[in-house]
Amino acid sequence: MIRRSSVPERDSKDFFSRVYEVTKLIPFGRITSYGAIARYLGTAGSARMVGWALNSSHHIPEFIPAHRVVNRNGLLTGKHHFGNSSTMQQLLQNEGFTVEDDRVIEFHERFWDPATEL
DNA sequence: ATTCTGACAGCAA
DNA sequence: TTTGCTGCCAGAA
């Protein structure tokens, strides 16, 4: 009796949960990229999926430091998905990052690769 | 079940 | 160097 799909949230949570878990492990003052997380999850190339998962992170009670995840160029591609367009930048600056033109200057220096650190 | 879309990444012009 | 197109995986309609 395989009665799945009755609760789709449960099945999807399986994959999303991994993204959340990794994202929550990002230390304060550190930053990573969608591709790095995707690669750590074993689904390299599905970086877009990571962003999709983080989009869902808004409706869960836990705090997910999604602002610490940017694209490979250090660009704040997901800033528009936060409350205000400047919220993501504000959060990063609050952690000591320097954001210029929607780009994290300290991206390479503060880069945190889960595949390497974990 | 099929099709479209997406908070990316990589490669070609 | 910058701009554009394709590939990727999974979820939502």
PDB file of C-alpha atoms (C1' of nucleotides) in Angstrom:
ATOM      1  CA  MET A   1       0.000   0.000   0.000  1.00  0.00           C
ATOM      2  CA  ILE A   2       2.004   2.878  -1.256  1.00  0.00           C
ATOM      3  CA  ARG A   3      -0.308   5.758  -0.542  1.00  0.00           C
ATOM      4  CA  ARG A   4       1.831   8.718  -1.377  1.00  0.00           C
ATOM      5  CA  SER A   5       0.743  11.879  -3.130  1.00  0.00           C
ATOM      6  CA  SER A   6      -1.971  12.140  -0.515  1.00  0.00           C
ATOM      7  CA  VAL A   7       0.331  14.653   1.097  1.00  0.00           C
ATOM      8  CA  PRO A   8       2.476  16.098  -1.708  1.00  0.00           C
ATOM      9  CA  GLU A   9       4.103  18.464   0.748  1.00  0.00           C
ATOM     10  CA  ARG A  10       5.695  15.568   2.468  1.00  0.00           C
ATOM     11  CA  ASP A  11       7.293  14.195  -0.674  1.00  0.00           C
ATOM     12  CA  SER A  12       8.529  17.529  -1.949  1.00  0.00           C
ATOM     13  CA  LYS A  13       9.792  18.416   1.483  1.00  0.00           C
ATOM     14  CA  ASP A  14      12.225  15.551   1.113  1.00  0.00           C
ATOM     15  CA  PHE A  15      14.225  17.380  -1.519  1.00  0.00           C
ATOM     16  CA  PHE A  16      13.594  20.886  -0.282  1.00  0.00           C
ATOM     17  CA  SER A  17      14.616  19.903   3.222  1.00  0.00           C
ATOM     18  CA  ARG A  18      18.125  19.179   2.007  1.00  0.00           C
ATOM     19  CA  VAL A  19      18.414  22.624   0.549  1.00  0.00           C
ATOM     20  CA  TYR A  20      17.146  24.163   3.766  1.00  0.00           C
ATOM     21  CA  GLU A  21      19.509  22.110   5.866  1.00  0.00           C
ATOM     22  CA  VAL A  22      22.550  23.108   3.867  1.00  0.00           C
ATOM     23  CA  THR A  23      21.473  26.728   3.744  1.00  0.00           C
ATOM     24  CA  LYS A  24      21.008  26.817   7.502  1.00  0.00           C
ATOM     25  CA  LEU A  25      24.542  25.497   7.896  1.00  0.00           C
ATOM     26  CA  ILE A  26      26.013  28.514   6.173  1.00  0.00           C
ATOM     27  CA  PRO A  27      27.963  30.310   8.932  1.00  0.00           C
ATOM     28  CA  PHE A  28      27.318  33.934   9.788  1.00  0.00           C
ATOM     29  CA  GLY A  29      29.455  36.167   7.626  1.00  0.00           C
ATOM     30  CA  ARG A  30      29.873  33.509   4.953  1.00  0.00           C
ATOM     31  CA  ILE A  31      28.278  33.166   1.527  1.00  0.00           C
ATOM     32  CA  THR A  32      27.739  30.506  -1.106  1.00  0.00           C
ATOM     33  CA  SER A  33      26.208  29.984  -4.513  1.00  0.00           C
ATOM     34  CA  TYR A  34      23.243  28.056  -5.883  1.00  0.00           C
ATOM     35  CA  GLY A  35      25.533  25.862  -7.951  1.00  0.00           C
ATOM     36  CA  ALA A  36      27.668  24.973  -4.932  1.00  0.00           C
ATOM     37  CA  ILE A  37      24.630  23.792  -2.998  1.00  0.00           C
ATOM     38  CA  ALA A  38      23.290  21.926  -6.016  1.00  0.00           C
ATOM     39  CA  ARG A  39      26.591  20.164  -6.442  1.00  0.00           C
ATOM     40  CA  TYR A  40      26.684  19.241  -2.763  1.00  0.00           C
ATOM     41  CA  LEU A  41      23.199  17.750  -3.054  1.00  0.00           C
ATOM     42  CA  GLY A  42      24.465  15.566  -5.871  1.00  0.00           C
ATOM     43  CA  THR A  43      22.321  17.284  -8.462  1.00  0.00           C
ATOM     44  CA  ALA A  44      24.911  19.465 -10.126  1.00  0.00           C
ATOM     45  CA  GLY A  45      23.363  21.553 -12.828  1.00  0.00           C
ATOM     46  CA  SER A  46      20.074  21.928 -11.029  1.00  0.00           C
ATOM     47  CA  ALA A  47      21.106  25.164  -9.445  1.00  0.00           C
ATOM     48  CA  ARG A  48      17.798  26.667 -10.446  1.00  0.00           C
ATOM     49  CA  MET A  49      16.078  24.098  -8.300  1.00  0.00           C
ATOM     50  CA  VAL A  50      17.976  25.425  -5.305  1.00  0.00           C
ATOM     51  CA  GLY A  51      16.543  28.849  -5.920  1.00  0.00           C
ATOM     52  CA  TRP A  52      13.104  27.337  -6.258  1.00  0.00           C
ATOM     53  CA  ALA A  53      13.513  25.598  -2.935  1.00  0.00           C
ATOM     54  CA  LEU A  54      14.665  28.784  -1.255  1.00  0.00           C
ATOM     55  CA  ASN A  55      11.579  30.460  -2.659  1.00  0.00           C
ATOM     56  CA  SER A  56       9.551  27.930  -0.693  1.00  0.00           C
ATOM     57  CA  SER A  57      11.644  28.630   2.377  1.00  0.00           C
ATOM     58  CA  HIS A  58       9.530  31.704   2.961  1.00  0.00           C
ATOM     59  CA  HIS A  59       6.514  29.679   4.021  1.00  0.00           C
ATOM     60  CA  ILE A  60       8.312  27.564   6.623  1.00  0.00           C
ATOM     61  CA  PRO A  61       8.568  28.638  10.289  1.00  0.00           C
ATOM     62  CA  GLU A  62      12.326  28.154  10.438  1.00  0.00           C
ATOM     63  CA  PHE A  63      14.796  30.912   9.667  1.00  0.00           C
ATOM     64  CA  ILE A  64      16.602  30.216   6.416  1.00  0.00           C
ATOM     65  CA  PRO A  65      19.533  32.534   5.660  1.00  0.00           C
ATOM     66  CA  ALA A  66      18.621  32.605   1.981  1.00  0.00           C
ATOM     67  CA  HIS A  67      20.341  35.954   1.661  1.00  0.00           C
ATOM     68  CA  ARG A  68      23.655  34.120   1.990  1.00  0.00           C
ATOM     69  CA  VAL A  69      23.020  32.371  -1.289  1.00  0.00           C
ATOM     70  CA  VAL A  70      23.830  34.223  -4.489  1.00  0.00           C
ATOM     71  CA  ASN A  71      24.727  33.214  -8.013  1.00  0.00           C
ATOM     72  CA  ARG A  72      28.212  32.343  -9.254  1.00  0.00           C
ATOM     73  CA  ASN A  73      28.927  35.988 -10.006  1.00  0.00           C
ATOM     74  CA  GLY A  74      28.116  37.038  -6.476  1.00  0.00           C
ATOM     75  CA  LEU A  75      25.070  38.806  -7.849  1.00  0.00           C
ATOM     76  CA  LEU A  76      21.975  39.147  -5.683  1.00  0.00           C
ATOM     77  CA  THR A  77      19.681  37.560  -8.242  1.00  0.00           C
ATOM     78  CA  GLY A  78      17.064  36.701  -5.634  1.00  0.00           C
ATOM     79  CA  LYS A  79      16.806  40.074  -3.950  1.00  0.00           C
ATOM     80  CA  HIS A  80      13.472  40.657  -5.608  1.00  0.00           C
ATOM     81  CA  HIS A  81      12.022  37.670  -3.750  1.00  0.00           C
ATOM     82  CA  PHE A  82      12.566  39.216  -0.360  1.00  0.00           C
ATOM     83  CA  GLY A  83      10.087  41.617   1.166  1.00  0.00           C
ATOM     84  CA  ASN A  84      11.772  44.697  -0.177  1.00  0.00           C
ATOM     85  CA  SER A  85      14.215  44.759  -3.077  1.00  0.00           C
ATOM     86  CA  SER A  86      16.866  46.062  -0.702  1.00  0.00           C
ATOM     87  CA  THR A  87      16.199  43.561   2.080  1.00  0.00           C
ATOM     88  CA  MET A  88      18.711  40.994   0.845  1.00  0.00           C
ATOM     89  CA  GLN A  89      21.387  43.626   0.434  1.00  0.00           C
ATOM     90  CA  GLN A  90      20.561  44.998   3.839  1.00  0.00           C
ATOM     91  CA  LEU A  91      20.902  41.579   5.468  1.00  0.00           C
ATOM     92  CA  LEU A  92      24.253  40.966   3.801  1.00  0.00           C
ATOM     93  CA  GLN A  93      25.607  44.359   4.812  1.00  0.00           C
ATOM     94  CA  ASN A  94      24.421  43.554   8.299  1.00  0.00           C
ATOM     95  CA  GLU A  95      26.801  40.590   8.256  1.00  0.00           C
ATOM     96  CA  GLY A  96      29.722  42.707   7.196  1.00  0.00           C
ATOM     97  CA  PHE A  97      29.446  42.228   3.459  1.00  0.00           C
ATOM     98  CA  THR A  98      30.014  44.979   0.979  1.00  0.00           C
ATOM     99  CA  VAL A  99      27.290  45.068  -1.631  1.00  0.00           C
ATOM    100  CA  GLU A 100      27.903  47.213  -4.671  1.00  0.00           C
ATOM    101  CA  ASP A 101      25.616  47.299  -7.684  1.00  0.00           C
ATOM    102  CA  ASP A 102      23.745  44.233  -6.361  1.00  0.00           C
ATOM    103  CA  ARG A 103      27.006  42.343  -6.193  1.00  0.00           C
ATOM    104  CA  VAL A 104      28.861  41.004  -3.156  1.00  0.00           C
ATOM    105  CA  ILE A 105      32.404  42.304  -3.279  1.00  0.00           C
ATOM    106  CA  GLU A 106      33.632  39.834  -0.676  1.00  0.00           C
ATOM    107  CA  PHE A 107      32.025  36.954  -2.525  1.00  0.00           C
ATOM    108  CA  HIS A 108      35.202  35.046  -3.351  1.00  0.00           C
ATOM    109  CA  GLU A 109      36.867  35.716  -0.017  1.00  0.00           C
ATOM    110  CA  ARG A 110      33.874  34.787   2.101  1.00  0.00           C
ATOM    111  CA  PHE A 111      32.784  31.954  -0.154  1.00  0.00           C
ATOM    112  CA  TRP A 112      31.630  28.875   1.743  1.00  0.00           C
ATOM    113  CA  ASP A 113      31.531  25.636  -0.247  1.00  0.00           C
ATOM    114  CA  PRO A 114      29.444  22.918   1.497  1.00  0.00           C
ATOM    115  CA  ALA A 115      31.225  20.226  -0.499  1.00  0.00           C
ATOM    116  CA  THR A 116      34.523  21.425   0.953  1.00  0.00           C
ATOM    117  CA  GLU A 117      33.539  22.637   4.399  1.00  0.00           C
ATOM    118  CA  LEU A 118      31.162  19.797   5.192  1.00  0.00           C
TER     119      LEU A 118
ATOM    120  C1'  DA B   1      -0.017  12.683 -18.029  1.00  0.00           C
ATOM    121  C1'  DT B   2       1.959  16.653 -20.609  1.00  0.00           C
ATOM    122  C1'  DT B   3       3.803  21.314 -20.782  1.00  0.00           C
ATOM    123  C1'  DC B   4       5.708  25.554 -18.894  1.00  0.00           C
ATOM    124  C1'  DT B   5       8.473  27.954 -15.853  1.00  0.00           C
ATOM    125  C1'  DG B   6      12.325  29.104 -12.786  1.00  0.00           C
ATOM    126  C1'  DA B   7      16.314  33.185  -6.896  1.00  0.00           C
ATOM    127  C1'  DC B   8      21.440  29.213 -12.318  1.00  0.00           C
ATOM    128  C1'  DA B   9      25.610  27.739 -14.842  1.00  0.00           C
ATOM    129  C1'  DG B  10      28.385  27.007 -18.869  1.00  0.00           C
ATOM    130  C1'  DC B  11      29.748  27.837 -23.446  1.00  0.00           C
ATOM    131  C1'  DA B  12      29.561  30.125 -28.017  1.00  0.00           C
ATOM    132  C1'  DA B  13      29.572  34.556 -30.874  1.00  0.00           C
TER     133       DA B  13
ATOM    134  C1'  DT C   1      34.528  41.983 -22.687  1.00  0.00           C
ATOM    135  C1'  DT C   2      29.424  41.593 -22.916  1.00  0.00           C
ATOM    136  C1'  DT C   3      25.276  39.396 -24.654  1.00  0.00           C
ATOM    137  C1'  DG C   4      22.681  35.427 -25.828  1.00  0.00           C
ATOM    138  C1'  DC C   5      21.355  30.542 -26.187  1.00  0.00           C
ATOM    139  C1'  DT C   6      21.162  25.852 -24.295  1.00  0.00           C
ATOM    140  C1'  DG C   7      21.133  22.332 -20.697  1.00  0.00           C
ATOM    141  C1'  DC C   8      19.744  20.914 -16.292  1.00  0.00           C
ATOM    142  C1'  DC C   9      16.181  19.027 -12.561  1.00  0.00           C
ATOM    143  C1'  DA C  10      11.939  19.355 -10.139  1.00  0.00           C
ATOM    144  C1'  DG C  11       7.633  21.491  -9.026  1.00  0.00           C
ATOM    145  C1'  DA C  12       3.191  23.659 -10.377  1.00  0.00           C
ATOM    146  C1'  DA C  13      -0.776  24.247 -13.606  1.00  0.00           C
TER     147       DA C  13
END
